[in-house]
Amino acid sequence: MLSKYIIQGGREINGVIRIGGAKNSVLPIFAATILSGRKSIIHDCPILKDVEIMIDILKVLGCSVKREGHTVIIDTSGYIEYEVPDILVRKMRSSIVLLGALISRVKKAKICFPGGCDIGPRPIDLHLKGLEQLGVKINESHGTIYCEASDLKGADIHLDYPSVGATENILLASVFAKGTTTIRNAAKEPEIGDLQNFLNIIGAKVSGAGTNNIRVEGVKSLNDGEHTIIPDRIVAGTYMAAAASTGGNLELQNINVEHMQPIIAKLKEMGCDIYFKDGSMHITSPKRLRAVDIVRTLPYPGFPTDMQAPIVALLSKAKGTSIMIETVFENRFKHVEDLICMGANIKVDGRIAIIRGRSRLTGANVTARDLRGGAALVLAGLSAEGTTVLDAVEHIDRGYEDIHLHLQQLGADIVRI
Ligand code: UD1
């Protein structure tokens, strides 16, 4: 039986919240700990379904992993298996990042094609093309990828698209490769910068994260290391959206302002007042948000695709008409059907959604179909009149730690059953 949220809408979201570490940083950094063959201490690891799946995978591979609250201690000094169990990989697409880590550490890997959110085709051709250029021999058969690399050599790799996962995989695979590796047209997401920082702490030589070109000088061995994960910009953006959708005021602690700029820009256009004081970010929202002409999701520093669904939920109640263009993933408008059940006026044509803001939404029985779409329906429920019953909230557990408890503390009427 899946869990549900019961939300009585109409309460303002007010108060103070501390933002935890980023899921999309923790996962590749956990994979990177495999490289060292030593002990890594990682702070601010959120307690999330995806993170716990990654811990399970590390344990099956032979790592010793201990969680102490939000700190995770990973010792990878023992024998490491090269085969990642299908059942765990299928639960989480990001497990593909283990490919680069295992190739680096044990020179071979066997992993099935990954699972994760159903938000359109998520090929891994760019990952594999880059790895081949480093000297990895790849065989694919019946949905399984076999990789072997007796001799990894640095290479000049140009990505056709700045894929986050491909950049991470190639980066991990190149840490011990002989000579220099350059990844051109690399993803610039802040989580890549966090991975670079962790790798450098344990002794790798990586530079350029955050720019188009990442450079890796191969090293021979790595050390113990201790690192704190960057704050989750998408979780922060979702709580900001919760305040904005209910006319509330929020103080957010543990924020990297630079990483938040694409989200801040749009919320300001919608009429929110956002400022920084004493190391915290504050958002004050108007009684009714304004529509924005066009929002286009793009690789960082463009507007993040992971905030598309939450912002569509907000625009459903904004004054005027907005256009959302999803350029990163296909099939990422599944939440729209449920928003329409709640009274939203949205038309979708392929990758474009036209949102005509309504003055009110009404509670309904809806279903979370993926992680961010589920979060969007929570926001819609908070601002709707009446009761929303949101089913299959396990999707939301993949990316938000205790979202209902945090929202309760901030004044929401939301319970989990
Ligand atoms: C990561 C994030 C995800 C976020 C996304 C975009 C993690 C765990 N997940 O996903 O939350 O929404 O970045 O910011 O960090 N593509 C190819 N071939 C490839 C790889 C990707 O065509 O080999 C395409 C994908 O289908 C997609 C686009 O490139 O259309 C972006 O994907 P990518 O940047 O790789 O996202 P992920 O790493 O999967």
XYZ file of C-alpha atoms and ligand atoms in Angstrom:
456
model
C 0.000 0.000 0.000
C 1.354 3.387 -0.970
C 1.338 6.347 1.394
C -0.770 9.463 0.943
C -0.644 13.073 2.026
C -3.867 14.673 3.165
C -3.561 18.422 2.745
C -6.051 21.056 3.910
C -5.174 24.019 1.739
C -5.192 27.696 2.482
C -2.618 27.979 5.299
C 0.327 30.329 4.847
C 3.841 28.862 4.920
C 5.866 30.994 7.334
C 8.964 30.533 9.478
C 12.541 29.328 9.278
C 13.955 26.247 7.560
C 17.499 24.910 7.236
C 18.233 23.326 3.857
C 20.132 20.027 3.894
C 22.712 18.587 1.506
C 21.927 18.070 -2.176
C 20.798 14.610 -3.279
C 22.356 15.130 -6.694
C 25.706 15.852 -5.038
C 25.654 13.043 -2.498
C 25.067 10.302 -5.070
C 28.131 10.929 -7.296
C 30.265 11.735 -4.235
C 29.313 8.406 -2.632
C 30.308 6.727 -5.905
C 33.587 8.678 -5.824
C 34.474 7.289 -2.378
C 34.984 3.908 -4.092
C 37.982 5.342 -5.960
C 40.058 6.092 -2.893
C 40.274 2.644 -1.289
C 40.362 4.637 1.952
C 37.958 6.203 4.443
C 35.702 9.149 3.552
C 33.553 11.101 5.984
C 30.703 12.925 4.283
C 28.601 15.454 6.204
C 25.112 16.755 5.497
C 23.900 13.659 3.640
C 20.102 13.860 3.465
C 18.087 10.844 4.628
C 16.323 10.008 1.363
C 15.240 6.881 -0.449
C 17.764 7.424 -3.280
C 20.636 7.998 -0.851
C 19.735 4.850 1.118
C 19.619 2.822 -2.142
C 23.126 4.111 -2.963
C 24.313 3.075 0.528
C 22.831 -0.407 -0.027
C 24.668 -0.654 -3.363
C 27.975 0.406 -1.778
C 27.546 -2.256 0.915
C 26.806 -4.972 -1.661
C 29.930 -3.910 -3.572
C 32.032 -4.493 -0.433
C 32.268 -1.038 1.160
C 31.719 -0.579 4.860
C 29.174 2.202 5.380
C 28.045 3.717 8.667
C 25.420 6.446 8.986
C 25.525 8.700 12.062
C 22.602 11.073 11.538
C 23.460 13.176 8.518
C 27.105 12.058 8.471
C 28.040 8.974 6.470
C 31.393 7.234 6.901
C 32.429 5.073 3.969
C 35.439 2.771 4.084
C 36.305 1.382 0.664
C 39.593 -0.275 1.626
C 38.340 -3.876 1.197
C 37.748 -5.979 -1.922
C 35.312 -4.268 -4.294
C 32.906 -6.208 -6.519
C 32.513 -5.049 -10.119
C 28.910 -6.184 -10.589
C 26.083 -3.911 -9.430
C 22.877 -5.847 -8.581
C 20.111 -5.207 -11.145
C 17.379 -4.910 -8.539
C 19.067 -1.902 -6.908
C 20.120 -0.253 -10.187
C 16.531 -0.404 -11.486
C 15.361 1.515 -8.414
C 17.567 4.487 -9.159
C 18.814 5.858 -12.453
C 21.710 7.740 -10.888
C 23.338 4.412 -9.994
C 24.816 4.626 -13.516
C 27.470 6.923 -12.013
C 28.958 3.764 -10.465
C 30.152 2.801 -13.920
C 32.884 5.453 -13.932
C 33.770 4.764 -10.290
C 34.124 0.984 -10.752
C 36.122 1.354 -13.954
C 38.516 3.618 -12.072
C 38.851 1.356 -9.043
C 38.555 -2.246 -10.314
C 39.036 -1.668 -14.053
C 35.773 -3.377 -14.888
C 32.045 -2.998 -14.293
C 28.804 -4.793 -15.005
C 25.590 -2.843 -14.632
C 22.114 -3.000 -16.182
C 20.436 -0.028 -17.825
C 19.167 2.150 -14.975
C 15.657 2.977 -13.706
C 14.529 6.120 -11.863
C 11.807 8.657 -12.633
C 9.741 8.043 -15.738
C 10.332 11.439 -17.339
C 11.061 10.412 -20.897
C 13.896 8.562 -22.577
C 17.121 8.879 -20.594
C 19.817 7.434 -22.808
C 23.418 7.006 -21.673
C 25.086 7.195 -25.084
C 27.176 10.223 -24.046
C 28.445 8.387 -20.947
C 29.523 5.387 -23.005
C 31.065 7.422 -25.846
C 33.204 9.356 -23.355
C 34.300 6.228 -21.498
C 35.303 4.569 -24.793
C 37.545 7.539 -25.545
C 39.366 6.858 -22.263
C 40.073 3.317 -23.454
C 37.134 1.445 -21.900
C 35.916 -1.572 -23.907
C 32.132 -1.709 -23.734
C 29.762 -4.547 -24.578
C 26.029 -4.258 -24.298
C 23.745 -7.253 -24.274
C 20.186 -7.901 -23.036
C 20.024 -4.596 -21.151
C 23.361 -5.093 -19.386
C 26.555 -3.119 -19.932
C 29.928 -4.840 -19.504
C 32.980 -2.579 -19.285
C 36.664 -3.382 -19.074
C 39.679 -1.121 -19.101
C 43.133 -2.527 -18.600
C 44.775 0.755 -19.459
C 42.944 4.063 -19.041
C 44.475 6.939 -20.977
C 43.592 10.622 -20.698
C 41.644 11.942 -23.711
C 40.101 15.064 -25.167
C 36.369 14.451 -24.948
C 33.715 16.718 -26.413
C 30.183 16.130 -25.120
C 27.437 16.704 -27.697
C 25.246 17.915 -24.805
C 26.315 19.059 -21.326
C 24.868 15.978 -19.604
C 25.274 16.013 -15.817
C 25.557 12.235 -15.481
C 27.930 11.838 -18.431
C 30.203 14.585 -17.076
C 30.286 12.863 -13.660
C 30.926 9.397 -15.085
C 33.749 10.555 -17.357
C 35.246 12.607 -14.532
C 35.245 9.596 -12.196
C 36.700 7.313 -14.852
C 39.547 9.725 -15.622
C 40.936 10.316 -12.116
C 43.615 7.596 -12.533
C 43.859 7.757 -16.351
C 47.404 8.373 -17.580
C 48.006 11.969 -18.641
C 45.405 14.680 -19.068
C 41.693 14.373 -19.729
C 39.676 17.337 -20.943
C 35.885 17.234 -20.893
C 34.591 19.925 -23.251
C 31.010 21.206 -23.194
C 30.851 19.741 -19.684
C 27.789 20.228 -17.478
C 28.214 23.288 -15.229
C 25.742 22.321 -12.504
C 26.908 23.169 -8.956
C 26.873 19.454 -8.081
C 29.743 18.924 -10.550
C 31.708 21.563 -8.634
C 30.986 19.706 -5.406
C 32.232 16.441 -6.933
C 35.411 18.204 -8.111
C 35.960 19.605 -4.604
C 35.548 16.213 -2.965
C 37.844 14.518 -5.495
C 40.512 17.168 -4.898
C 40.186 16.739 -1.112
C 41.031 13.043 -1.500
C 43.977 13.838 -3.773
C 42.709 13.997 -7.357
C 43.737 16.801 -9.709
C 40.591 18.238 -11.215
C 39.974 21.811 -12.318
C 37.458 23.800 -14.335
C 34.148 22.556 -12.838
C 31.550 25.273 -13.338
C 33.059 26.208 -16.718
C 32.648 24.521 -20.116
C 35.944 22.649 -19.836
C 36.981 20.308 -17.048
C 40.593 19.184 -16.872
C 41.801 16.094 -15.022
C 45.456 15.237 -14.475
C 45.712 11.511 -13.752
C 47.052 10.596 -10.291
C 48.290 7.254 -8.957
C 46.505 7.043 -5.601
C 44.052 8.856 -3.350
C 43.712 9.524 0.409
C 41.200 9.655 3.232
C 38.949 12.698 3.095
C 36.205 14.651 4.832
C 33.662 16.782 3.008
C 30.370 18.622 3.541
C 27.742 18.390 0.786
C 26.460 21.648 -0.756
C 22.885 22.697 0.089
C 20.151 21.343 -2.160
C 19.112 24.187 -4.487
C 16.010 22.317 -5.688
C 14.763 21.579 -2.162
C 15.399 25.244 -1.291
C 13.517 26.324 -4.425
C 10.595 24.049 -3.535
C 10.232 25.557 -0.040
C 10.484 29.048 -1.539
C 7.713 28.036 -3.931
C 5.646 26.743 -0.975
C 5.881 30.168 0.670
C 5.163 31.905 -2.639
C 2.105 29.753 -3.381
C 0.492 30.552 -0.027
C 1.382 34.236 0.326
C 3.842 33.433 3.138
C 7.270 34.590 4.323
C 10.203 32.245 4.825
C 13.765 32.423 6.072
C 16.040 29.798 4.499
C 19.301 28.904 6.213
C 22.270 27.074 4.683
C 21.824 28.455 1.173
C 24.359 29.030 -1.590
C 23.018 32.232 -3.098
C 24.945 31.846 -6.356
C 23.378 28.429 -7.024
C 19.883 29.847 -6.417
C 20.053 32.704 -8.949
C 18.068 31.065 -11.804
C 15.219 30.264 -9.367
C 15.381 33.619 -7.563
C 15.116 35.479 -10.888
C 11.819 33.774 -11.779
C 10.271 34.115 -8.309
C 11.119 37.819 -8.373
C 9.440 38.167 -11.774
C 6.380 36.583 -10.178
C 6.327 39.343 -7.571
C 8.243 37.839 -4.623
C 10.647 39.966 -2.639
C 13.875 38.036 -1.974
C 16.829 39.346 0.004
C 19.785 38.137 2.097
C 20.480 39.081 5.664
C 22.871 37.625 8.244
C 23.704 34.618 6.065
C 20.054 33.641 5.429
C 17.790 34.106 2.460
C 14.359 35.646 3.018
C 11.356 35.438 0.734
C 8.215 37.515 1.112
C 5.417 36.774 -1.293
C 2.549 38.896 -2.583
C -1.130 38.019 -2.071
C -1.276 36.900 -5.716
C 1.663 35.984 -7.941
C 2.114 37.421 -11.449
C 2.443 35.255 -14.556
C 5.791 35.203 -16.382
C 5.895 35.379 -20.192
C 8.216 32.466 -20.856
C 10.178 30.089 -18.631
C 12.545 27.780 -20.479
C 14.327 24.917 -18.695
C 18.000 24.702 -19.625
C 21.267 23.257 -18.352
C 22.774 25.339 -15.505
C 22.940 28.324 -15.184
C 19.600 28.230 -17.031
C 16.344 27.559 -15.196
C 16.515 24.007 -13.730
C 14.250 21.328 -15.168
C 13.832 20.000 -11.614
C 11.979 23.234 -10.706
C 9.705 23.120 -13.762
C 6.854 21.220 -12.089
C 6.848 23.308 -8.867
C 6.826 26.535 -10.891
C 3.997 25.280 -13.147
C 1.984 24.657 -9.946
C 2.611 28.274 -8.888
C 1.812 29.703 -12.322
C -1.552 27.855 -12.261
C -2.723 30.441 -9.720
C -0.767 33.458 -10.971
C -2.448 36.464 -12.595
C -2.097 36.173 -16.378
C -0.799 33.648 -18.895
C 2.627 31.975 -18.766
C 4.463 29.673 -21.143
C 6.739 26.918 -19.851
C 9.124 25.284 -22.346
C 10.764 22.052 -21.183
C 13.933 21.619 -23.228
C 15.828 19.112 -21.058
C 13.560 16.076 -20.633
C 10.640 14.799 -22.702
C 7.498 13.652 -20.972
C 7.972 15.864 -17.934
C 4.482 17.380 -17.805
C 2.701 14.464 -16.122
C 1.729 16.615 -13.136
C -0.367 18.809 -15.465
C -3.200 16.276 -15.667
C -3.517 16.331 -11.868
C -3.239 20.126 -11.696
C -6.122 20.285 -14.194
C -8.155 18.053 -11.817
C -7.536 20.747 -9.202
C -8.950 23.424 -11.507
C -5.822 24.619 -13.346
C -6.149 25.793 -16.946
C -3.103 24.341 -18.724
C -2.637 23.188 -22.325
C 0.350 21.035 -23.196
C 1.705 20.604 -26.705
C 4.838 18.468 -26.717
C 7.454 20.314 -24.731
C 5.363 23.489 -24.272
C 2.779 24.198 -21.581
C 0.513 27.254 -21.722
C -0.722 28.118 -18.258
C -3.653 30.500 -17.856
C -3.624 31.471 -14.190
C -6.812 30.870 -12.224
C -7.736 32.810 -9.107
C -8.178 29.578 -7.169
C -7.453 25.851 -7.254
C -9.642 23.285 -5.483
C -8.563 20.228 -3.513
C -8.879 16.883 -5.341
C -7.672 13.281 -5.286
C -4.408 13.281 -7.238
C -1.343 11.065 -7.693
C 2.385 11.756 -7.569
C 3.799 10.295 -10.796
C 7.415 11.333 -10.344
C 9.591 13.117 -7.793
C 9.297 16.773 -8.804
C 5.776 16.406 -10.186
C 4.782 15.017 -6.772
C 6.341 18.023 -5.030
C 4.400 20.309 -7.382
C 1.129 18.673 -6.311
C 2.024 19.247 -2.644
C 2.424 22.953 -3.468
C -0.872 22.993 -5.359
C -2.577 21.285 -2.389
C -1.171 23.853 0.052
C -2.645 26.729 -1.932
C -5.919 25.061 -2.982
C -9.285 25.483 -1.320
C -10.398 22.347 0.527
C -8.795 18.926 0.858
C -6.229 17.374 -1.449
C -5.464 13.668 -1.163
C -2.111 13.016 -2.814
C -1.343 9.368 -3.499
C 2.003 7.568 -4.098
C 4.084 10.060 -2.127
C 6.987 7.551 -2.083
C 8.130 9.316 -5.271
C 8.586 12.473 -3.193
C 10.647 10.566 -0.576
C 13.329 10.123 -3.256
C 14.268 13.784 -3.071
C 12.755 15.483 -0.004
C 13.518 14.527 3.587
C 10.341 14.602 5.725
C 8.724 17.293 3.589
C 5.374 16.926 5.391
C 6.973 17.356 8.840
C 8.872 20.461 7.714
C 5.731 21.907 6.141
C 3.758 21.185 9.347
C 6.334 23.164 11.310
C 5.947 25.993 8.821
C 2.177 26.120 9.366
C 0.784 23.696 6.775
C -2.066 21.317 7.521
C -0.585 18.157 5.981
C -0.514 14.601 7.325
C 0.887 11.355 5.963
C -1.159 8.184 6.111
C 20.706 14.995 -13.537
C 19.949 15.111 -12.241
C 18.483 15.412 -12.509
C 18.361 16.646 -13.366
C 19.229 16.536 -14.619
C 19.267 17.805 -15.436
C 21.154 13.633 -10.769
C 21.139 12.389 -9.974
N 20.069 13.858 -11.524
O 20.145 13.905 -14.274
O 17.840 15.623 -11.258
O 17.016 16.809 -13.752
O 20.585 16.208 -14.259
O 19.701 18.876 -14.668
O 22.086 14.414 -10.714
N 21.132 12.610 -22.431
C 21.428 11.938 -23.593
N 22.451 11.039 -23.576
C 23.201 10.791 -22.465
C 22.900 11.499 -21.290
C 21.857 12.402 -21.290
O 20.773 12.126 -24.618
O 24.114 9.976 -22.519
C 20.006 13.567 -22.409
C 18.887 13.115 -21.464
O 18.036 12.213 -22.082
C 18.224 14.421 -21.130
C 19.395 15.405 -21.129
O 20.441 14.786 -21.854
O 17.314 14.765 -22.123
C 19.885 15.804 -19.751
O 20.295 14.664 -19.037
P 21.463 14.684 -17.946
O 22.034 16.057 -17.839
O 22.363 13.555 -18.228
O 20.650 14.405 -16.616
P 20.919 13.285 -15.528
O 22.365 13.211 -15.226
O 20.182 12.055 -15.900
